[in-house]
Structures are given as structure tokens and as C-alpha cells.
PDB file of C-alpha atoms and ligand atoms in Angstrom:
ATOM      1  CA  MET G   1       4.024   3.284 -26.834  1.00  0.00           C
ATOM      2  CA  ASN G   2       4.891  -0.196 -25.504  1.00  0.00           C
ATOM      3  CA  LEU G   3       7.960   0.494 -23.126  1.00  0.00           C
ATOM      4  CA  PRO G   4      10.188  -2.490 -21.266  1.00  0.00           C
ATOM      5  CA  THR G   5       7.273  -4.188 -18.992  1.00  0.00           C
ATOM      6  CA  ASP G   6       9.939  -5.534 -16.260  1.00  0.00           C
ATOM      7  CA  LEU G   7       8.581  -2.622 -14.372  1.00  0.00           C
ATOM      8  CA  ALA G   8       5.089  -2.904 -13.456  1.00  0.00           C
ATOM      9  CA  ILE G   9       4.807   0.799 -12.348  1.00  0.00           C
ATOM     10  CA  SER G  10       6.770   3.780 -13.132  1.00  0.00           C
ATOM     11  CA  LEU G  11       6.431   6.920 -12.236  1.00  0.00           C
ATOM     12  CA  ARG G  12       8.684   9.682 -12.958  1.00  0.00           C
ATOM     13  CA  ALA G  13       8.890  13.722 -11.081  1.00  0.00           C
ATOM     14  CA  VAL G  14       4.467  13.303 -10.990  1.00  0.00           C
ATOM     15  CA  GLU G  15       2.706  15.761  -9.971  1.00  0.00           C
ATOM     16  CA  LYS G  16      -0.722  16.668  -8.810  1.00  0.00           C
ATOM     17  CA  THR G  17      -2.075  19.713  -7.131  1.00  0.00           C
ATOM     18  CA  TYR G  18      -5.826  20.333  -5.465  1.00  0.00           C
ATOM     19  CA  ALA G  19      -6.625  23.604  -3.758  1.00  0.00           C
ATOM     20  CA  ASP G  20      -5.243  21.965  -0.814  1.00  0.00           C
ATOM     21  CA  PHE G  21      -2.809  19.711  -1.603  1.00  0.00           C
ATOM     22  CA  VAL G  22      -0.155  19.078  -3.549  1.00  0.00           C
ATOM     23  CA  LEU G  23       1.926  15.438  -4.565  1.00  0.00           C
ATOM     24  CA  HIS G  24       5.495  16.333  -4.449  1.00  0.00           C
ATOM     25  CA  PRO G  25       7.336  15.227  -7.592  1.00  0.00           C
ATOM     26  CA  LEU G  26       7.072  11.569  -7.360  1.00  0.00           C
ATOM     27  CA  ASP G  27       8.821   9.095  -8.842  1.00  0.00           C
ATOM     28  CA  LEU G  28       8.448   5.207  -7.546  1.00  0.00           C
ATOM     29  CA  GLU G  29       8.782   1.739  -8.672  1.00  0.00           C
ATOM     30  CA  LEU G  30       6.933  -1.447  -8.426  1.00  0.00           C
ATOM     31  CA  PRO G  31       9.290  -4.626 -10.228  1.00  0.00           C
ATOM     32  CA  THR G  32       6.991  -6.957 -12.183  1.00  0.00           C
ATOM     33  CA  GLY G  33       6.486 -10.161  -9.599  1.00  0.00           C
ATOM     34  CA  GLN G  34       6.501  -7.576  -6.317  1.00  0.00           C
ATOM     35  CA  ILE G  35       4.334  -6.943  -3.896  1.00  0.00           C
ATOM     36  CA  MET G  36       4.250  -3.174  -2.282  1.00  0.00           C
ATOM     37  CA  GLY G  37       2.267  -1.716  -0.065  1.00  0.00           C
ATOM     38  CA  LEU G  38       1.490   1.909   0.192  1.00  0.00           C
ATOM     39  CA  VAL G  39       1.571   3.097   3.762  1.00  0.00           C
ATOM     40  CA  GLY G  40       0.690   7.049   4.927  1.00  0.00           C
ATOM     41  CA  ALA G  41      -1.682   9.219   7.455  1.00  0.00           C
ATOM     42  CA  ASN G  42      -5.069   9.889   6.014  1.00  0.00           C
ATOM     43  CA  GLY G  43      -5.262  12.152   3.586  1.00  0.00           C
ATOM     44  CA  ALA G  44      -1.204  11.554   2.346  1.00  0.00           C
ATOM     45  CA  GLY G  45      -1.637  11.269  -0.689  1.00  0.00           C
ATOM     46  CA  LYS G  46      -2.341   7.268  -1.073  1.00  0.00           C
ATOM     47  CA  SER G  47      -5.926   6.981  -2.939  1.00  0.00           C
ATOM     48  CA  THR G  48      -4.467  10.124  -5.222  1.00  0.00           C
ATOM     49  CA  ILE G  49      -1.393   7.781  -6.509  1.00  0.00           C
ATOM     50  CA  MET G  50      -3.513   5.016  -7.100  1.00  0.00           C
ATOM     51  CA  ARG G  51      -6.268   7.521  -9.064  1.00  0.00           C
ATOM     52  CA  ILE G  52      -2.866   8.832 -11.322  1.00  0.00           C
ATOM     53  CA  LEU G  53      -2.130   4.902 -12.163  1.00  0.00           C
ATOM     54  CA  MET G  54      -5.660   4.082 -12.875  1.00  0.00           C
ATOM     55  CA  GLY G  55      -6.237   6.772 -15.149  1.00  0.00           C
ATOM     56  CA  LEU G  56      -9.362   8.247 -13.081  1.00  0.00           C
ATOM     57  CA  ILE G  57      -7.549  11.505 -12.942  1.00  0.00           C
ATOM     58  CA  ARG G  58      -4.524  12.829 -14.928  1.00  0.00           C
ATOM     59  CA  ALA G  59      -0.946  14.233 -13.254  1.00  0.00           C
ATOM     60  CA  ASP G  60      -0.059  17.881 -13.650  1.00  0.00           C
ATOM     61  CA  ALA G  61       3.782  16.674 -14.146  1.00  0.00           C
ATOM     62  CA  GLY G  62       5.784  13.905 -14.581  1.00  0.00           C
ATOM     63  CA  GLU G  63       5.459  10.370 -16.770  1.00  0.00           C
ATOM     64  CA  VAL G  64       2.905   7.647 -16.061  1.00  0.00           C
ATOM     65  CA  ASP G  65       3.780   3.732 -16.923  1.00  0.00           C
ATOM     66  CA  VAL G  66       1.400   0.796 -15.888  1.00  0.00           C
ATOM     67  CA  CYS G  67       2.156  -2.436 -17.108  1.00  0.00           C
ATOM     68  CA  GLY G  68       4.754  -0.508 -19.749  1.00  0.00           C
ATOM     69  CA  HIS G  69       1.733   1.587 -21.256  1.00  0.00           C
ATOM     70  CA  ARG G  70       2.297   5.312 -21.033  1.00  0.00           C
ATOM     71  CA  LEU G  71      -0.575   7.340 -19.680  1.00  0.00           C
ATOM     72  CA  PRO G  72      -3.050   8.250 -20.816  1.00  0.00           C
ATOM     73  CA  GLU G  73      -1.894   8.250 -24.318  1.00  0.00           C
ATOM     74  CA  ALA G  74      -1.734   4.421 -23.788  1.00  0.00           C
ATOM     75  CA  GLN G  75      -5.243   4.774 -21.421  1.00  0.00           C
ATOM     76  CA  VAL G  76      -6.930   1.801 -22.934  1.00  0.00           C
ATOM     77  CA  ALA G  77      -4.276  -0.664 -23.451  1.00  0.00           C
ATOM     78  CA  ALA G  78      -3.516  -0.120 -19.683  1.00  0.00           C
ATOM     79  CA  LYS G  79      -6.472  -0.658 -18.424  1.00  0.00           C
ATOM     80  CA  ARG G  80      -6.941  -4.593 -20.240  1.00  0.00           C
ATOM     81  CA  ASP G  81      -3.853  -5.131 -18.065  1.00  0.00           C
ATOM     82  CA  VAL G  82      -5.005  -3.616 -14.879  1.00  0.00           C
ATOM     83  CA  GLY G  83      -7.531  -4.544 -12.652  1.00  0.00           C
ATOM     84  CA  TYR G  84      -8.258  -2.077  -9.057  1.00  0.00           C
ATOM     85  CA  ALA G  85     -10.942  -2.337  -6.267  1.00  0.00           C
ATOM     86  CA  SER G  86     -11.146   0.619  -4.101  1.00  0.00           C
ATOM     87  CA  GLU G  87     -14.569   1.691  -2.126  1.00  0.00           C
ATOM     88  CA  ASP G  88     -15.859   3.580  -4.228  1.00  0.00           C
ATOM     89  CA  MET G  89     -16.213   0.793  -6.892  1.00  0.00           C
ATOM     90  CA  ARG G  90     -19.531   0.453  -8.353  1.00  0.00           C
ATOM     91  CA  LEU G  91     -21.788  -2.405  -8.324  1.00  0.00           C
ATOM     92  CA  TYR G  92     -25.070  -3.284  -8.741  1.00  0.00           C
ATOM     93  CA  LYS G  93     -26.971  -3.568  -5.838  1.00  0.00           C
ATOM     94  CA  THR G  94     -30.093  -4.865  -7.652  1.00  0.00           C
ATOM     95  CA  GLN G  95     -28.048  -7.733  -9.958  1.00  0.00           C
ATOM     96  CA  THR G  96     -26.464 -10.980  -8.780  1.00  0.00           C
ATOM     97  CA  LEU G  97     -22.886 -11.416  -8.137  1.00  0.00           C
ATOM     98  CA  ARG G  98     -23.080 -14.341 -11.087  1.00  0.00           C
ATOM     99  CA  TRP G  99     -24.559 -11.476 -13.704  1.00  0.00           C
ATOM    100  CA  HIS G 100     -21.550  -9.564 -12.373  1.00  0.00           C
ATOM    101  CA  MET G 101     -19.691 -12.163 -13.291  1.00  0.00           C
ATOM    102  CA  ASP G 102     -21.142 -12.795 -16.771  1.00  0.00           C
ATOM    103  CA  PHE G 103     -20.686  -9.277 -17.516  1.00  0.00           C
ATOM    104  CA  ILE G 104     -16.676  -8.907 -16.801  1.00  0.00           C
ATOM    105  CA  GLN G 105     -16.431 -12.068 -18.635  1.00  0.00           C
ATOM    106  CA  GLY G 106     -17.576 -10.962 -21.913  1.00  0.00           C
ATOM    107  CA  ILE G 107     -15.276  -7.627 -21.881  1.00  0.00           C
ATOM    108  CA  PHE G 108     -12.388  -9.530 -20.569  1.00  0.00           C
ATOM    109  CA  PRO G 109     -11.205 -12.404 -22.053  1.00  0.00           C
ATOM    110  CA  GLU G 110      -8.461 -13.445 -20.013  1.00  0.00           C
ATOM    111  CA  TRP G 111     -11.604 -14.790 -17.151  1.00  0.00           C
ATOM    112  CA  ASP G 112     -10.965 -17.611 -15.671  1.00  0.00           C
ATOM    113  CA  GLU G 113     -14.180 -19.320 -14.526  1.00  0.00           C
ATOM    114  CA  THR G 114     -11.993 -22.168 -13.339  1.00  0.00           C
ATOM    115  CA  TYR G 115     -10.557 -19.873 -10.994  1.00  0.00           C
ATOM    116  CA  ALA G 116     -13.427 -17.399  -9.898  1.00  0.00           C
ATOM    117  CA  ALA G 117     -15.138 -20.717  -9.060  1.00  0.00           C
ATOM    118  CA  GLN G 118     -12.450 -21.706  -6.336  1.00  0.00           C
ATOM    119  CA  LEU G 119     -12.531 -17.845  -5.041  1.00  0.00           C
ATOM    120  CA  LEU G 120     -16.078 -18.230  -4.730  1.00  0.00           C
ATOM    121  CA  LYS G 121     -15.667 -20.999  -2.573  1.00  0.00           C
ATOM    122  CA  ARG G 122     -12.502 -19.262  -0.763  1.00  0.00           C
ATOM    123  CA  PHE G 123     -14.523 -15.979  -0.041  1.00  0.00           C
ATOM    124  CA  ASP G 124     -17.580 -17.862   0.799  1.00  0.00           C
ATOM    125  CA  LEU G 125     -19.950 -16.293  -1.755  1.00  0.00           C
ATOM    126  CA  LYS G 126     -23.009 -16.926  -3.396  1.00  0.00           C
ATOM    127  CA  SER G 127     -23.183 -16.278  -7.018  1.00  0.00           C
ATOM    128  CA  GLN G 128     -27.102 -16.449  -7.214  1.00  0.00           C
ATOM    129  CA  GLN G 129     -27.399 -13.744  -4.409  1.00  0.00           C
ATOM    130  CA  LYS G 130     -28.151 -10.058  -5.251  1.00  0.00           C
ATOM    131  CA  LEU G 131     -25.253  -7.296  -4.339  1.00  0.00           C
ATOM    132  CA  GLY G 132     -27.940  -5.563  -2.226  1.00  0.00           C
ATOM    133  CA  GLY G 133     -27.708  -8.349   0.244  1.00  0.00           C
ATOM    134  CA  PHE G 134     -24.207  -8.510   0.866  1.00  0.00           C
ATOM    135  CA  SER G 135     -22.270  -7.128   4.288  1.00  0.00           C
ATOM    136  CA  HIS G 136     -19.695  -4.869   3.787  1.00  0.00           C
ATOM    137  CA  GLY G 137     -16.928  -7.525   4.027  1.00  0.00           C
ATOM    138  CA  GLN G 138     -18.834 -10.265   1.385  1.00  0.00           C
ATOM    139  CA  ARG G 139     -19.405  -6.786  -1.086  1.00  0.00           C
ATOM    140  CA  VAL G 140     -15.297  -5.958  -0.158  1.00  0.00           C
ATOM    141  CA  LYS G 141     -14.669 -10.396  -1.298  1.00  0.00           C
ATOM    142  CA  ALA G 142     -17.565 -10.001  -4.468  1.00  0.00           C
ATOM    143  CA  ALA G 143     -15.021  -6.597  -5.749  1.00  0.00           C
ATOM    144  CA  LEU G 144     -11.451  -8.496  -5.325  1.00  0.00           C
ATOM    145  CA  LEU G 145     -13.442 -12.148  -6.905  1.00  0.00           C
ATOM    146  CA  LEU G 146     -14.402  -9.505  -9.859  1.00  0.00           C
ATOM    147  CA  ILE G 147     -10.968  -8.671 -10.300  1.00  0.00           C
ATOM    148  CA  LEU G 148      -8.934 -11.988  -9.558  1.00  0.00           C
ATOM    149  CA  ALA G 149     -10.742 -14.041 -12.417  1.00  0.00           C
ATOM    150  CA  ARG G 150      -9.769 -11.371 -14.757  1.00  0.00           C
ATOM    151  CA  ARG G 151      -5.817 -12.326 -13.618  1.00  0.00           C
ATOM    152  CA  PRO G 152      -5.176  -8.547 -14.490  1.00  0.00           C
ATOM    153  CA  LYS G 153      -0.234  -8.142 -14.813  1.00  0.00           C
ATOM    154  CA  LEU G 154      -1.215  -5.473 -11.936  1.00  0.00           C
ATOM    155  CA  LEU G 155      -3.781  -5.546  -8.923  1.00  0.00           C
ATOM    156  CA  LEU G 156      -4.178  -2.050  -7.811  1.00  0.00           C
ATOM    157  CA  LEU G 157      -6.457  -1.875  -4.682  1.00  0.00           C
ATOM    158  CA  ASP G 158      -7.442   0.195  -2.581  1.00  0.00           C
ATOM    159  CA  GLU G 159      -7.625  -0.136   1.277  1.00  0.00           C
ATOM    160  CA  PRO G 160      -8.462  -4.107   0.239  1.00  0.00           C
ATOM    161  CA  THR G 161      -8.820  -5.611   3.728  1.00  0.00           C
ATOM    162  CA  THR G 162     -11.042  -2.037   5.497  1.00  0.00           C
ATOM    163  CA  GLY G 163     -13.401  -3.593   7.330  1.00  0.00           C
ATOM    164  CA  LEU G 164     -12.767  -6.846   7.438  1.00  0.00           C
ATOM    165  CA  ASP G 165     -13.766  -9.168   9.963  1.00  0.00           C
ATOM    166  CA  PRO G 166     -10.716 -11.137  10.616  1.00  0.00           C
ATOM    167  CA  VAL G 167     -10.870 -14.319   8.975  1.00  0.00           C
ATOM    168  CA  ALA G 168     -12.363 -12.395   6.043  1.00  0.00           C
ATOM    169  CA  ARG G 169      -8.638 -10.624   6.059  1.00  0.00           C
ATOM    170  CA  ALA G 170      -7.247 -13.611   6.843  1.00  0.00           C
ATOM    171  CA  GLU G 171      -8.946 -15.121   3.141  1.00  0.00           C
ATOM    172  CA  VAL G 172      -8.121 -12.434   1.499  1.00  0.00           C
ATOM    173  CA  LEU G 173      -4.913 -11.851   2.169  1.00  0.00           C
ATOM    174  CA  GLU G 174      -3.718 -16.065   1.080  1.00  0.00           C
ATOM    175  CA  ALA G 175      -5.668 -15.123  -2.049  1.00  0.00           C
ATOM    176  CA  LEU G 176      -3.265 -11.949  -2.692  1.00  0.00           C
ATOM    177  CA  ALA G 177      -0.715 -14.270  -1.689  1.00  0.00           C
ATOM    178  CA  ASP G 178      -1.539 -17.054  -4.107  1.00  0.00           C
ATOM    179  CA  VAL G 179      -1.992 -14.170  -6.941  1.00  0.00           C
ATOM    180  CA  LEU G 180       1.889 -13.477  -6.951  1.00  0.00           C
ATOM    181  CA  ARG G 181       3.095 -16.709  -6.826  1.00  0.00           C
ATOM    182  CA  ASP G 182       2.886 -16.302 -10.518  1.00  0.00           C
ATOM    183  CA  GLU G 183       5.538 -14.373 -11.333  1.00  0.00           C
ATOM    184  CA  SER G 184       4.068 -12.190 -13.785  1.00  0.00           C
ATOM    185  CA  ARG G 185       2.184 -10.354 -11.953  1.00  0.00           C
ATOM    186  CA  SER G 186       2.236  -7.487  -9.191  1.00  0.00           C
ATOM    187  CA  VAL G 187       0.173  -5.789  -6.391  1.00  0.00           C
ATOM    188  CA  LEU G 188      -0.129  -2.285  -5.279  1.00  0.00           C
ATOM    189  CA  PHE G 189      -2.395  -2.106  -2.320  1.00  0.00           C
ATOM    190  CA  SER G 190      -2.398   0.703   0.086  1.00  0.00           C
ATOM    191  CA  SER G 191      -3.267   0.088   3.735  1.00  0.00           C
ATOM    192  CA  HIS G 192      -4.023   1.325   6.979  1.00  0.00           C
ATOM    193  CA  ASN G 193      -3.297  -2.239   8.509  1.00  0.00           C
ATOM    194  CA  THR G 194       0.345  -2.068   8.753  1.00  0.00           C
ATOM    195  CA  VAL G 195       0.227  -5.995  10.034  1.00  0.00           C
ATOM    196  CA  ASP G 196      -1.228  -6.613   6.934  1.00  0.00           C
ATOM    197  CA  VAL G 197       1.236  -4.618   4.738  1.00  0.00           C
ATOM    198  CA  GLU G 198       4.317  -5.738   7.093  1.00  0.00           C
ATOM    199  CA  GLN G 199       2.942  -9.474   6.729  1.00  0.00           C
ATOM    200  CA  LEU G 200       2.063  -9.452   2.423  1.00  0.00           C
ATOM    201  CA  SER G 201       4.546  -6.506   1.175  1.00  0.00           C
ATOM    202  CA  ASP G 202       8.388  -7.092  -0.686  1.00  0.00           C
ATOM    203  CA  SER G 203       8.187  -3.558  -0.570  1.00  0.00           C
ATOM    204  CA  ILE G 204       6.960  -0.236   1.033  1.00  0.00           C
ATOM    205  CA  SER G 205       6.278   3.044   0.291  1.00  0.00           C
ATOM    206  CA  PHE G 206       5.602   5.267   2.907  1.00  0.00           C
ATOM    207  CA  ILE G 207       3.916   8.276   2.162  1.00  0.00           C
ATOM    208  CA  HIS G 208       3.957  11.871   4.501  1.00  0.00           C
ATOM    209  CA  LYS G 209       1.384  14.700   3.209  1.00  0.00           C
ATOM    210  CA  GLY G 210       1.614  14.141  -0.167  1.00  0.00           C
ATOM    211  CA  LYS G 211       5.733  13.615  -0.021  1.00  0.00           C
ATOM    212  CA  LEU G 212       7.116  10.215  -0.381  1.00  0.00           C
ATOM    213  CA  VAL G 213       9.497   9.830   2.529  1.00  0.00           C
ATOM    214  CA  ALA G 214      10.367   6.274   1.773  1.00  0.00           C
ATOM    215  CA  SER G 215       9.979   3.209  -0.954  1.00  0.00           C
ATOM    216  CA  GLU G 216      12.456   0.185   0.238  1.00  0.00           C
ATOM    217  CA  ASP G 217      12.328  -3.043   0.098  1.00  0.00           C
ATOM    218  CA  LYS G 218      10.213  -4.663   3.301  1.00  0.00           C
ATOM    219  CA  GLU G 219      13.523  -5.867   5.070  1.00  0.00           C
ATOM    220  CA  SER G 220      15.981  -2.609   4.587  1.00  0.00           C
ATOM    221  CA  PHE G 221      13.163  -0.126   5.446  1.00  0.00           C
ATOM    222  CA  LEU G 222      12.144  -2.258   8.593  1.00  0.00           C
ATOM    223  CA  SER G 223      16.321  -2.773   9.298  1.00  0.00           C
ATOM    224  CA  SER G 224      16.454   1.302   9.352  1.00  0.00           C
ATOM    225  CA  TRP G 225      14.860   1.702  11.921  1.00  0.00           C
ATOM    226  CA  ARG G 226      15.489   0.772  15.372  1.00  0.00           C
ATOM    227  CA  ARG G 227      14.377   2.088  19.640  1.00  0.00           C
ATOM    228  CA  ILE G 228      17.344   2.825  21.535  1.00  0.00           C
ATOM    229  CA  ILE G 229      16.488   2.672  25.169  1.00  0.00           C
ATOM    230  CA  CYS G 230      20.315   4.281  27.503  1.00  0.00           C
ATOM    231  CA  HIS G 231      20.535   5.674  30.621  1.00  0.00           C
ATOM    232  CA  GLY G 232      21.690   8.787  31.309  1.00  0.00           C
ATOM    233  CA  PRO G 233      20.981  13.310  32.176  1.00  0.00           C
ATOM    234  CA  TRP G 234      18.236  14.466  29.274  1.00  0.00           C
ATOM    235  CA  GLN G 235      19.396  16.797  26.578  1.00  0.00           C
ATOM    236  CA  ASP G 236      17.138  18.814  24.648  1.00  0.00           C
ATOM    237  CA  GLY G 237      20.073  19.019  21.618  1.00  0.00           C
ATOM    238  CA  LEU G 238      18.666  15.315  20.988  1.00  0.00           C
ATOM    239  CA  LYS G 239      15.761  15.843  19.124  1.00  0.00           C
ATOM    240  CA  ASP G 240      17.716  17.971  16.821  1.00  0.00           C
ATOM    241  CA  ILE G 241      20.382  15.298  15.833  1.00  0.00           C
ATOM    242  CA  PRO G 242      18.878  14.035  12.213  1.00  0.00           C
ATOM    243  CA  GLU G 243      19.086  10.352  12.781  1.00  0.00           C
ATOM    244  CA  VAL G 244      16.325  10.505  16.402  1.00  0.00           C
ATOM    245  CA  ILE G 245      12.731  11.037  14.747  1.00  0.00           C
ATOM    246  CA  SER G 246      11.421  10.353  18.533  1.00  0.00           C
ATOM    247  CA  ALA G 247      12.923  10.708  22.069  1.00  0.00           C
ATOM    248  CA  ARG G 248      11.641  11.055  25.108  1.00  0.00           C
ATOM    249  CA  ASN G 249      12.474  10.723  28.869  1.00  0.00           C
ATOM    250  CA  ASN G 250      11.183   8.907  31.794  1.00  0.00           C
ATOM    251  CA  GLY G 251      13.278  10.276  34.964  1.00  0.00           C
ATOM    252  CA  SER G 252      16.913   9.025  33.760  1.00  0.00           C
ATOM    253  CA  ILE G 253      15.434   6.578  31.416  1.00  0.00           C
ATOM    254  CA  ILE G 254      15.426   8.050  27.797  1.00  0.00           C
ATOM    255  CA  GLU G 255      14.015   6.218  24.668  1.00  0.00           C
ATOM    256  CA  LEU G 256      15.291   6.557  20.971  1.00  0.00           C
ATOM    257  CA  LYS G 257      13.484   6.083  17.885  1.00  0.00           C
ATOM    258  CA  VAL G 258      15.974   6.214  15.175  1.00  0.00           C
ATOM    259  CA  ARG G 259      16.624   5.705  11.495  1.00  0.00           C
ATOM    260  CA  ASN G 260      19.859   5.342   9.512  1.00  0.00           C
ATOM    261  CA  ALA G 261      21.538   5.202  12.434  1.00  0.00           C
ATOM    262  CA  GLY G 262      25.004   3.680  12.056  1.00  0.00           C
ATOM    263  CA  ASP G 263      27.693   2.892  14.349  1.00  0.00           C
ATOM    264  CA  VAL G 264      29.024   6.100  15.275  1.00  0.00           C
ATOM    265  CA  PHE G 265      25.444   6.587  16.541  1.00  0.00           C
ATOM    266  CA  GLU G 266      25.888   4.494  19.766  1.00  0.00           C
ATOM    267  CA  THR G 267      29.590   6.322  20.397  1.00  0.00           C
ATOM    268  CA  ARG G 268      27.990  10.183  20.067  1.00  0.00           C
ATOM    269  CA  LEU G 269      25.482   8.969  22.434  1.00  0.00           C
ATOM    270  CA  ALA G 270      28.381   7.796  24.993  1.00  0.00           C
ATOM    271  CA  GLN G 271      30.163  11.816  24.350  1.00  0.00           C
ATOM    272  CA  MET G 272      26.785  12.699  25.613  1.00  0.00           C
ATOM    273  CA  ASN G 273      27.255  10.604  29.107  1.00  0.00           C
ATOM    274  CA  LEU G 274      24.267   8.596  27.888  1.00  0.00           C
ATOM    275  CA  THR G 275      24.802   4.464  28.443  1.00  0.00           C
ATOM    276  CA  VAL G 276      22.544   2.431  26.091  1.00  0.00           C
ATOM    277  CA  LYS G 277      20.888  -0.373  27.509  1.00  0.00           C
ATOM    278  CA  ALA G 278      18.777  -1.636  24.527  1.00  0.00           C
ATOM    279  CA  VAL G 279      18.283  -1.934  21.263  1.00  0.00           C
ATOM    280  CA  GLU G 280      15.467  -2.543  20.091  1.00  0.00           C
ATOM    281  CA  PRO G 281      13.903  -3.153  16.144  1.00  0.00           C
ATOM    282  CA  MET G 282      10.542  -1.600  15.195  1.00  0.00           C
ATOM    283  CA  ASN G 283       7.851  -2.663  13.725  1.00  0.00           C
ATOM    284  CA  LEU G 284       5.816  -1.427  10.913  1.00  0.00           C
ATOM    285  CA  GLU G 285       2.619   0.506  13.406  1.00  0.00           C
ATOM    286  CA  ASP G 286       5.389   1.541  15.455  1.00  0.00           C
ATOM    287  CA  ILE G 287       7.481   3.185  12.421  1.00  0.00           C
ATOM    288  CA  PHE G 288       4.016   4.668  11.084  1.00  0.00           C
ATOM    289  CA  VAL G 289       2.946   6.797  14.360  1.00  0.00           C
ATOM    290  CA  THR G 290       6.113   7.210  15.142  1.00  0.00           C
ATOM    291  CA  SER G 291       6.886   8.968  11.171  1.00  0.00           C
ATOM    292  CA  VAL G 292       3.583  10.295  10.880  1.00  0.00           C
ATOM    293  CA  ARG G 293       3.886  12.057  15.016  1.00  0.00           C
ATOM    294  CA  ALA G 294       7.758  14.105  14.431  1.00  0.00           C
ATOM    295  CA  GLY G 295       5.722  15.234  10.836  1.00  0.00           C
ATOM    296  CA  ASP G 296       8.124  16.188   8.448  1.00  0.00           C
ATOM    297  CA  LYS G 297      11.457  15.627  10.524  1.00  0.00           C
ATOM    298  CA  SER G 298      11.092  11.769   9.222  1.00  0.00           C
TER     299      SER G 298
HETATM  300  N1  ATP U   1     -11.325  15.899  -6.829  1.00  0.00           N
HETATM  301  C1  ATP U   1     -10.317  15.972  -5.674  1.00  0.00           C
HETATM  302  N2  ATP U   1     -10.564  17.373  -5.603  1.00  0.00           N
HETATM  303  C2  ATP U   1      -9.511  18.484  -4.496  1.00  0.00           C
HETATM  304  N3  ATP U   1      -8.448  17.417  -2.990  1.00  0.00           N
HETATM  305  C3  ATP U   1      -8.828  16.664  -3.488  1.00  0.00           C
HETATM  306  C4  ATP U   1      -9.556  15.636  -4.145  1.00  0.00           C
HETATM  307  N4  ATP U   1      -8.865  14.642  -3.984  1.00  0.00           N
HETATM  308  C5  ATP U   1      -8.410  14.149  -3.454  1.00  0.00           C
HETATM  309  N5  ATP U   1      -8.375  15.383  -2.232  1.00  0.00           N
HETATM  310  C6  ATP U   1      -7.552  15.463  -1.131  1.00  0.00           C
HETATM  311  O1  ATP U   1      -5.817  15.443  -1.390  1.00  0.00           O
HETATM  312  C7  ATP U   1      -5.863  14.947  -0.547  1.00  0.00           C
HETATM  313  C8  ATP U   1      -5.155  13.687  -0.398  1.00  0.00           C
HETATM  314  O2  ATP U   1      -6.436  12.430  -0.393  1.00  0.00           O
HETATM  315  P1  ATP U   1      -6.258  11.422  -0.703  1.00  0.00           P
HETATM  316  O3  ATP U   1      -7.643  10.452  -0.844  1.00  0.00           O
HETATM  317  O4  ATP U   1      -5.412  10.816  -2.256  1.00  0.00           O
HETATM  318  O5  ATP U   1      -5.662  10.228   0.824  1.00  0.00           O
HETATM  319  P2  ATP U   1      -5.334   8.922   1.082  1.00  0.00           P
HETATM  320  O6  ATP U   1      -3.862   9.332   1.424  1.00  0.00           O
HETATM  321  O7  ATP U   1      -6.124   8.146   0.270  1.00  0.00           O
HETATM  322  O8  ATP U   1      -6.099   8.835   3.010  1.00  0.00           O
HETATM  323  P3  ATP U   1      -7.179   7.742   3.574  1.00  0.00           P
HETATM  324  O9  ATP U   1      -6.252   7.274   3.941  1.00  0.00           O
HETATM  325  O10 ATP U   1      -7.636   8.898   4.060  1.00  0.00           O
HETATM  326  O11 ATP U   1      -7.704   7.548   2.367  1.00  0.00           O
HETATM  327  C9  ATP U   1      -6.671  15.044   0.732  1.00  0.00           C
HETATM  328  O12 ATP U   1      -6.348  16.007   1.574  1.00  0.00           O
HETATM  329  C10 ATP U   1      -8.335  14.854   0.014  1.00  0.00           C
HETATM  330  O13 ATP U   1      -9.085  15.784   0.357  1.00  0.00           O
END
């Protein structure tokens, strides 16, 4: 079945249960031409989502569409359109990078040799070197080169920058930003590195213990959070206010981290004899740590 392709990814009520983990009914959409960062703590379910999208595991329920192909029925067509890179990607240690490039070129007619040559240079890789002799960072870059030069419509990247030194990270991020210059391509990447996600993404999806707690464009997501510093008497009831994700006091200074708190929120604080001294934006790292520590409230 061919479905409309204005969405690179469409998940509807997708579920997956393992012995000790439940991916709760998940709805997720990635419009074509966008880059989405998938953020969540260890074991949140990021790789599970990636593997479902790649058809490596089957969802227990729900509908999975990738580049307009319904899985699992249109698995073969979907695999042509998707490039997937993860830590468990198998490369042959005894073969050179050139051997891998020729191998992939033989399978995917879309292979772009000019682009592959540019990536070799950008990533500072030697095509005649055997993969067994590559460092971790070089292996990650080699895997990305093999996927990017195929020019797939959708890139699924599981932790693409983990374990890379700052220079290699910058090279990889630049290469990903380049991919997006072509508006028909899309990227979903998971990362623990909130700086990368904040820098690169159009939208952010936040997953916590198998539940999608937010999936929004980056600006709205970041601006929905605030750090508020106030003066006044501490009250245990602060923690029960739904918008307050975290509340801490140090003497008469109270620090609140709030989400979706409208203007009436400050009126409410005033009614509690709290004087607002500062309202500050939060970066993704702070939001991430606050959400994970707050557990289910986020
Ligand atoms: N094949 C499997 N059998 C049983 N449990 C599994 C299987 N694959 C994953 N899980 C469990 O599902 C949960 C989510 O795993 P997943 O790899 O999706 O998390 P993640 O968000 O990618 O974590 P990390 O950031 O550590 O890579 C974990 O508790 C994991 O143990």
C-alpha cells in the first residue's frame, strides 16, 4: 500500500511489550524535510522505537508508516527509503571501507559516489583501510558515510554522536545539517547529548519510561518551560501544583521549574505570598534532568 508521503514517519497507537518494559500507545509524526531529536533516559524506549520504524522488531499493535510505506507489509520498499545507523550495525573488520562502499553501491542504485568522496574527506577517513583498524569514532563516521551516500529519504540515527570527540561530533553534525538542505529528506535521531539535539532539531520528542511525554517543535517545547526564582515562605503545597515540575528552597529563596505555566500562575504565587524575582528560560539539558527526576509528573 502506498500512503501519502508528506509524513516521513507516522506512528498511530503503536505498542510493544517486553517482560520488563511497556511502550505505551504511541502517536508520533515526523513531517518530511524535518529533523526530530528523540530524547529520553537510559531504557526509556528510544531504540525500541527506532527498531520498530526499521522493521527490525514488530509492534504488538498500532499502525507504522515509514515514507508512505505501511510496515510490516511494505517492508522491502521501506528499507530502500530508509538509512539506519546504530551501535549494533555490523561492519566487516577484515574488509576495507572501499569494499563496504562498493558492496552498498551494488545494492542501492541511488549511491552517490561524488558525495561519498566528499564525506571521506570531511570525515578524514582512508577508504583503503580495513575496518578492524578503525577507532570507535572512525567506525561511527564510516557507518554514517555508508548510509548518507545512499541518499535515503529518511535517516534513523540511534545515538549518532555518542563516543565521538568534539571535532568528530562537529563533522557529523555538519554532515547531518547538510542532508536537510534537501527538503525531501528527514531525520530522526536519538541522543543523550541534549546540546546536539538542541542545536540540530526542528522538533523534540521526549520519551519517559515508555511514554511519549512531549512531541513539539523545538521552540514551543523549550519555551513551555521556565525557571522561576521567588522570595517568600516555603509551602509544601507548591509541589502539588500541576505546572510545578520541581520546587526547591534555600532559606527564603524558592526555585520552581514549571511547564505550561500561563500568566495566572504568577497571580497564584502572589496569593501564596511569594514574590517573583526572576523568570528564566531553561535549556534542554536542564529540562531533561528536571523531567527525569520528577518522574511521572513530567
Ligand atoms: N529484546 C528485548 N527483550 C526484552 N527487553 C528488551 C528488549 N529490547 C529492549 N528491551 C527493554 O526495553 C527497554 C527500552 O529499551 P531501549 O533500548 O528502547 O531504551 P533506550 O531508550 O534506547 O535506552 P538507552 O538510552 O540506554 O540506549 C529497556 O528496559 C530494555 O531492557
